[in-house]
Tab-separated table of C-alpha atoms and ligand atoms in Angstrom:
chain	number	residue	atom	x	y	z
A	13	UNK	CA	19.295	13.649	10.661
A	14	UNK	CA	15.991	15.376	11.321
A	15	UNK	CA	12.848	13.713	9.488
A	16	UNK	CA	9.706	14.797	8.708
A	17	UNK	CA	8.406	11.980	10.098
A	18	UNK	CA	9.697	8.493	11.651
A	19	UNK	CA	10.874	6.677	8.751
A	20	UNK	CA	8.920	3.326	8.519
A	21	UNK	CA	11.149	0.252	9.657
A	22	UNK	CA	12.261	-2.186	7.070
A	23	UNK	CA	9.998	-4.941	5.896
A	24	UNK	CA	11.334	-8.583	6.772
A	25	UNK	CA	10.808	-12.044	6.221
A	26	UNK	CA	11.817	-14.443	9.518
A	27	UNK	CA	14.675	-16.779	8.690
A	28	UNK	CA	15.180	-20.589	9.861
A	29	UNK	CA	17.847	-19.300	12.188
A	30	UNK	CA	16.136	-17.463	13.993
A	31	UNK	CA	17.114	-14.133	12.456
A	32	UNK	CA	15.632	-11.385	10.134
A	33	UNK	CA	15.834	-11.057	6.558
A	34	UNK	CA	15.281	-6.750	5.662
A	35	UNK	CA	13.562	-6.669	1.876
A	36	UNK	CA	14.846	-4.793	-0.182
A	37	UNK	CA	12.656	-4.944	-3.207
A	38	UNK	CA	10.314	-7.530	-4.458
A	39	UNK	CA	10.311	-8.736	-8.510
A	40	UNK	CA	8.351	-11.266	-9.849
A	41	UNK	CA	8.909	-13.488	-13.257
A	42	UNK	CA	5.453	-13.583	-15.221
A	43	UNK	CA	4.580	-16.796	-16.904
A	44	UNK	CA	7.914	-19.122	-16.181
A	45	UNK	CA	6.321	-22.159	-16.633
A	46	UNK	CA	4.885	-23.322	-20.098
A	47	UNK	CA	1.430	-25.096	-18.687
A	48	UNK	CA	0.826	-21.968	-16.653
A	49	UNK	CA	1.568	-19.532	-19.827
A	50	UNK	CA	-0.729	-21.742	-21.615
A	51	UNK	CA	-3.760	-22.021	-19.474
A	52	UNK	CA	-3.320	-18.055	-19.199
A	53	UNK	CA	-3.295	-17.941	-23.577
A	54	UNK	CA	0.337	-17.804	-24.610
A	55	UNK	CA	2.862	-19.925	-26.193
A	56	UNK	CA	4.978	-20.801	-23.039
A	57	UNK	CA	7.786	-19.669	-24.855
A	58	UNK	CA	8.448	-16.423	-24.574
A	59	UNK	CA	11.179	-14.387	-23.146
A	60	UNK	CA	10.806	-13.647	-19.276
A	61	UNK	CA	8.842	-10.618	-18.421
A	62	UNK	CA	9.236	-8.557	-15.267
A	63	UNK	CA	6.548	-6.722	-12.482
A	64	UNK	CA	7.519	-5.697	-9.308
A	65	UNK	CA	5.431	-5.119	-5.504
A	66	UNK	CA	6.513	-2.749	-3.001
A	67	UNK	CA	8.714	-4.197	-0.073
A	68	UNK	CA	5.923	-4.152	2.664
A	69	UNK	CA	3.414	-5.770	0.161
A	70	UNK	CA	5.606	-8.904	1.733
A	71	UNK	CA	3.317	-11.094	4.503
A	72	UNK	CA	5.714	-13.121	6.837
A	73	UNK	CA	4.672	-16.403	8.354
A	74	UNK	CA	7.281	-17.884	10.500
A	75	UNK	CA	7.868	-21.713	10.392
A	76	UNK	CA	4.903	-23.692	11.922
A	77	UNK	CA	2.906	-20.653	11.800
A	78	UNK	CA	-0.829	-20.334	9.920
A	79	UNK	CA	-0.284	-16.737	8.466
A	80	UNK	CA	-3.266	-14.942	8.003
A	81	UNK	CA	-4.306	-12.294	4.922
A	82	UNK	CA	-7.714	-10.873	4.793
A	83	UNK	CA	-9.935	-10.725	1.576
A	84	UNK	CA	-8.128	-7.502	-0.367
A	85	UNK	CA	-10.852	-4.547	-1.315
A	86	UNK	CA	-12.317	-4.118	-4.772
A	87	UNK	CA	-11.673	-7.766	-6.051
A	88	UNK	CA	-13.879	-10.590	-6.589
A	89	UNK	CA	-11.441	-13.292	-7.829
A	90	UNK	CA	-8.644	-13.161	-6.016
A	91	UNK	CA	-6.092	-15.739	-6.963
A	92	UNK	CA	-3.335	-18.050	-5.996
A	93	UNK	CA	-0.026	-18.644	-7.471
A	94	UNK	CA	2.381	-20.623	-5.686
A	95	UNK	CA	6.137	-19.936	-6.219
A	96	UNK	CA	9.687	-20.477	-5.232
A	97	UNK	CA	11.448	-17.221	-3.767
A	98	UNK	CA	14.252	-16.175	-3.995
A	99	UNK	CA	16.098	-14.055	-1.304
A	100	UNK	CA	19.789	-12.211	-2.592
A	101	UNK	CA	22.218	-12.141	-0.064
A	102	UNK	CA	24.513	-9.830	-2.864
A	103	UNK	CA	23.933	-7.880	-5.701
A	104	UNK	CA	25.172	-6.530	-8.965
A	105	UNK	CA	24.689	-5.566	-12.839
A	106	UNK	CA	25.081	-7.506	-16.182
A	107	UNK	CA	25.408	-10.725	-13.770
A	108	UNK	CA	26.279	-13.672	-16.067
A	109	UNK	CA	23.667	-16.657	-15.958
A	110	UNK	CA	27.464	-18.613	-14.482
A	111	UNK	CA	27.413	-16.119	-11.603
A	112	UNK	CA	24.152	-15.247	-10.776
A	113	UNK	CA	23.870	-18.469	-8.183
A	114	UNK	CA	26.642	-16.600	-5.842
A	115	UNK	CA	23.859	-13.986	-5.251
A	116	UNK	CA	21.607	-16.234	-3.827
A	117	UNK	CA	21.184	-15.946	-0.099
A	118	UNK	CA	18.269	-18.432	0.974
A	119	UNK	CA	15.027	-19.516	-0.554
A	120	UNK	CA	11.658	-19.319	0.539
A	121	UNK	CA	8.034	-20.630	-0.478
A	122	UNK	CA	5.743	-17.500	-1.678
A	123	UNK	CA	2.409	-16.927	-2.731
A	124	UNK	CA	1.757	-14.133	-5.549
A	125	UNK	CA	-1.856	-13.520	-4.743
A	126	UNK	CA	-3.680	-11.762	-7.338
A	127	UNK	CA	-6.499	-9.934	-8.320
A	128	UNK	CA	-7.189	-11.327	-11.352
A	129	UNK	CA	-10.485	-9.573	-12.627
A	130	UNK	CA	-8.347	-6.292	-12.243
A	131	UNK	CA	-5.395	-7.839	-13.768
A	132	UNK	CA	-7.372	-8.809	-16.646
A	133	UNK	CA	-9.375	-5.570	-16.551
A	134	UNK	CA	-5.720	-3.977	-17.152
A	135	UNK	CA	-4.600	-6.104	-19.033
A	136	UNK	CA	-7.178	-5.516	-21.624
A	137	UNK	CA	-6.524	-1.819	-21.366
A	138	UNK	CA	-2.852	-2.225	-22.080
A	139	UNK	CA	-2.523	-0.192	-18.830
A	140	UNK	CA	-0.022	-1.521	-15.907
A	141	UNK	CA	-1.068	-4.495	-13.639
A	142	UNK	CA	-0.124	-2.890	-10.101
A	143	UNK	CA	-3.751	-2.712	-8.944
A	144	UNK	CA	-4.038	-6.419	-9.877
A	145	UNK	CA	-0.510	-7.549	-8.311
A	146	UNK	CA	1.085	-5.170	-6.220
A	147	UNK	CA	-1.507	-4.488	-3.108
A	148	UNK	CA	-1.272	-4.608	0.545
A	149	UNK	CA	-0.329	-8.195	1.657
A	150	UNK	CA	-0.103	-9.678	-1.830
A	151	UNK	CA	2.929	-11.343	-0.958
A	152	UNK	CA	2.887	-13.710	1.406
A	153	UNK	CA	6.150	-15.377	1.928
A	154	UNK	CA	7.227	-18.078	5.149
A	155	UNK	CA	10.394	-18.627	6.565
A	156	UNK	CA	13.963	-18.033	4.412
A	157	UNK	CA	16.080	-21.138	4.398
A	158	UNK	CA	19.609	-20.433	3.509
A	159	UNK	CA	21.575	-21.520	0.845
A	160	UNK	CA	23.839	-22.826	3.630
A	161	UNK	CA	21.920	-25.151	4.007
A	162	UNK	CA	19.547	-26.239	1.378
A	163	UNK	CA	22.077	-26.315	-1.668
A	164	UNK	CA	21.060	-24.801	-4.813
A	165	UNK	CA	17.765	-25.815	-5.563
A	166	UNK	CA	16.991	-26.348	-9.318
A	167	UNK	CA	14.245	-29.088	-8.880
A	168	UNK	CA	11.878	-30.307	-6.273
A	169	UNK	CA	8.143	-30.550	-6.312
A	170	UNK	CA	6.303	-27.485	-5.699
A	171	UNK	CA	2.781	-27.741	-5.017
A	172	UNK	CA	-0.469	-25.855	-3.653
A	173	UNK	CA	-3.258	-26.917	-1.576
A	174	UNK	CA	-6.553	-25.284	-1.006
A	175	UNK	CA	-8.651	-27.076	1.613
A	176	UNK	CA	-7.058	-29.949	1.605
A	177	UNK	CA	-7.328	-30.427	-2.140
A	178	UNK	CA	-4.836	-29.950	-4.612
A	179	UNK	CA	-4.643	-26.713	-6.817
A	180	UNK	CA	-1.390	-26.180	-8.657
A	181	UNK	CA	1.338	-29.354	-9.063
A	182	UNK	CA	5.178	-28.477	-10.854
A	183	UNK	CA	8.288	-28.919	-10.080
A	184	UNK	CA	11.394	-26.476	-10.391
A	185	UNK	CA	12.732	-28.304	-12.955
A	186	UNK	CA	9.975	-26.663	-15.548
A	187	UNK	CA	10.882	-23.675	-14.898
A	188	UNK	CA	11.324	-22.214	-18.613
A	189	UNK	CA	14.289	-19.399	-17.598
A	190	UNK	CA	15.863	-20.884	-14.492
A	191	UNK	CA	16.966	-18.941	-11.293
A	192	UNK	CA	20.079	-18.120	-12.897
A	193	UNK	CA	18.982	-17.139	-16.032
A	194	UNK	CA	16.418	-14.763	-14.369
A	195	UNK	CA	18.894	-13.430	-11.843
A	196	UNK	CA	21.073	-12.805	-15.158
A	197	UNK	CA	18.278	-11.017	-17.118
A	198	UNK	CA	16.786	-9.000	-13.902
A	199	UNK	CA	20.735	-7.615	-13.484
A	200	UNK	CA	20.678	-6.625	-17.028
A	201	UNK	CA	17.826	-3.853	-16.330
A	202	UNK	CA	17.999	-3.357	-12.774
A	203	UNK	CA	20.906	-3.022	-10.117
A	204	UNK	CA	20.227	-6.018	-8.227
A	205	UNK	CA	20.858	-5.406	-4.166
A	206	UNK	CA	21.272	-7.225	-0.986
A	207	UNK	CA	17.429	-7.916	0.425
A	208	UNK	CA	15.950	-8.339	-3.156
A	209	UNK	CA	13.156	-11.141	-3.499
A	210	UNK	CA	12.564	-12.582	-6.593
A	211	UNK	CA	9.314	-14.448	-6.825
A	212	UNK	CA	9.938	-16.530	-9.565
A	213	UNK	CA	7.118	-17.769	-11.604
A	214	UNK	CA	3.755	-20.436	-10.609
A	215	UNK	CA	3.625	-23.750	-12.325
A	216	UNK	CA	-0.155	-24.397	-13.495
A	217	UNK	CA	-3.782	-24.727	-11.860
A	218	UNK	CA	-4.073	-21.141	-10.409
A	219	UNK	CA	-7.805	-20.350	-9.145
A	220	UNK	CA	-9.543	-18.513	-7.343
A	221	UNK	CA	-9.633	-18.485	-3.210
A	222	UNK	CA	-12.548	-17.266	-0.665
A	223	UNK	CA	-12.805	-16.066	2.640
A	224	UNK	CA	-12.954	-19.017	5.212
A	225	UNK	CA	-10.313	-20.808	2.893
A	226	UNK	CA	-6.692	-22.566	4.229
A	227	UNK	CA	-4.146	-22.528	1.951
A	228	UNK	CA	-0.871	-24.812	2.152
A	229	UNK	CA	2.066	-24.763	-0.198
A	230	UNK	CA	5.310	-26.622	-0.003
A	231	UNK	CA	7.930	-26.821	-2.211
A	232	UNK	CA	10.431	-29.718	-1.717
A	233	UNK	CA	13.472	-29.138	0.859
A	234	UNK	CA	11.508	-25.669	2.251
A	235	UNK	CA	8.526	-27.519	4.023
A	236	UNK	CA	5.303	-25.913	4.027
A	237	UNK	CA	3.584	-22.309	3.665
A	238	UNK	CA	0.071	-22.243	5.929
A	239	UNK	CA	-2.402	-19.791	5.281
A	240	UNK	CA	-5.977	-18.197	6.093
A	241	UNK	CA	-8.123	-16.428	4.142
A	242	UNK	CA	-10.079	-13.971	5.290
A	243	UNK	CA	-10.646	-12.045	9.006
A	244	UNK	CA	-10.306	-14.079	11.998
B	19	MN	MN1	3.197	-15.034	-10.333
């Protein structure tokens, strides 16, 4: 095939083993647990909600690694949310809640960083949230683990750390529409695919980070997720 130009190579996320994990695309739950809905002005108890980033918004930090993301343009409150990812290994439509866990390939720890004045700017507007959600490096994501060999994960702590100090505390267990359920209701308006993340929702405490700032999440059975704010 002749192209116009050299298609770009797929975006990936390291794996545990050593290999590569190609992304497919990248969907994110909004508001999956009820003291994060709250703190943001809802009920906590509405029906999941869906926003998506490109594939190479993703920002891979291998295990043991401090991962790196500069400040993002135009923002002055950018924020964290810390999150369980999931990576699917399969895919499919109309994927019963029973079924969904046989798509899951591994899991990782992500960060849905945000800029939230634009967010809310849009938000306000009624107009989409991309600008606040889906920009360059928003996604930082460490190592897969596979399902192989952490089980299925339905509870665990999942926590955040900024400096040393703790930001955002949960565990998976509060998640209002678990991984299956959200697998279920993702396949219900979207053909799911090998590759797919799903970022699945932060537990409460998000806030703002700075340039000069270390950030550390961990979520129970998938270690920790290091990283830097700002240029070196
Ligand atoms: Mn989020």
């Amino acid at each position: 095939m002749s192209f116009v130009f050299q298609p770009p190579s797929a975006a990936t996320v390291p794996v545990t083993d050593g290999r590569s994990f190609p992304v497919h695309r990248i969907y994110c739950v909004g508001r999956n647990y009820a003291e994060h809905a709250i703190e943001m002005g809802h009920t906590g108890r509405e029906p999941p909600f869906f926003f998506m980033k490109p594939a190479d918004a993703v920002l891979p930090v291998a295990e043991g690694d401090l991962g790196r993301m500069a400040y993002p343009p135009l923002t002055q409150n950018l924020h964290h949310e810390i999150e369980l990812v999931v990576a699917l290994g399969s895919g499919g439509r109309d994927v019963p809640a029973e079924r969904a866990a046989e798509l899951i390939w591994g899991y990782a720890i992500g960060l849905d960083m945000t800029r939230r004045d634009l967010q809310n700017e849009m938000k306000k507007q009624g107009r989409p949230w991309c600008i606040g959600k889906a920009f360059e490096h928003s996604a930082p994501i460490g190592a897969i683990h596979p399902k192989a060999t952490t089980g299925e994960l339905t509870r665990g702590a999942i926590t955040l750390d900024v400096n040393g100090q703790r930001r955002q505390t949960g565990d998976l267990s509060d998640l209002i529409w678990s991984v299956n359920e959200t697998i279920a209701a993702l396949s219900r308006a979207w053909t799911l695919a090998p590759g797919d993340l799903i970022y699945t929702g932060t537990p409460a405490g998000v806030g703002a980070v700075m340039a000069g700032d270390t950030l550390v999440g961990a979520i129970e059975g998938l270690g920790e997720l290091r990283l830097a704010i700002g240029a070196e």
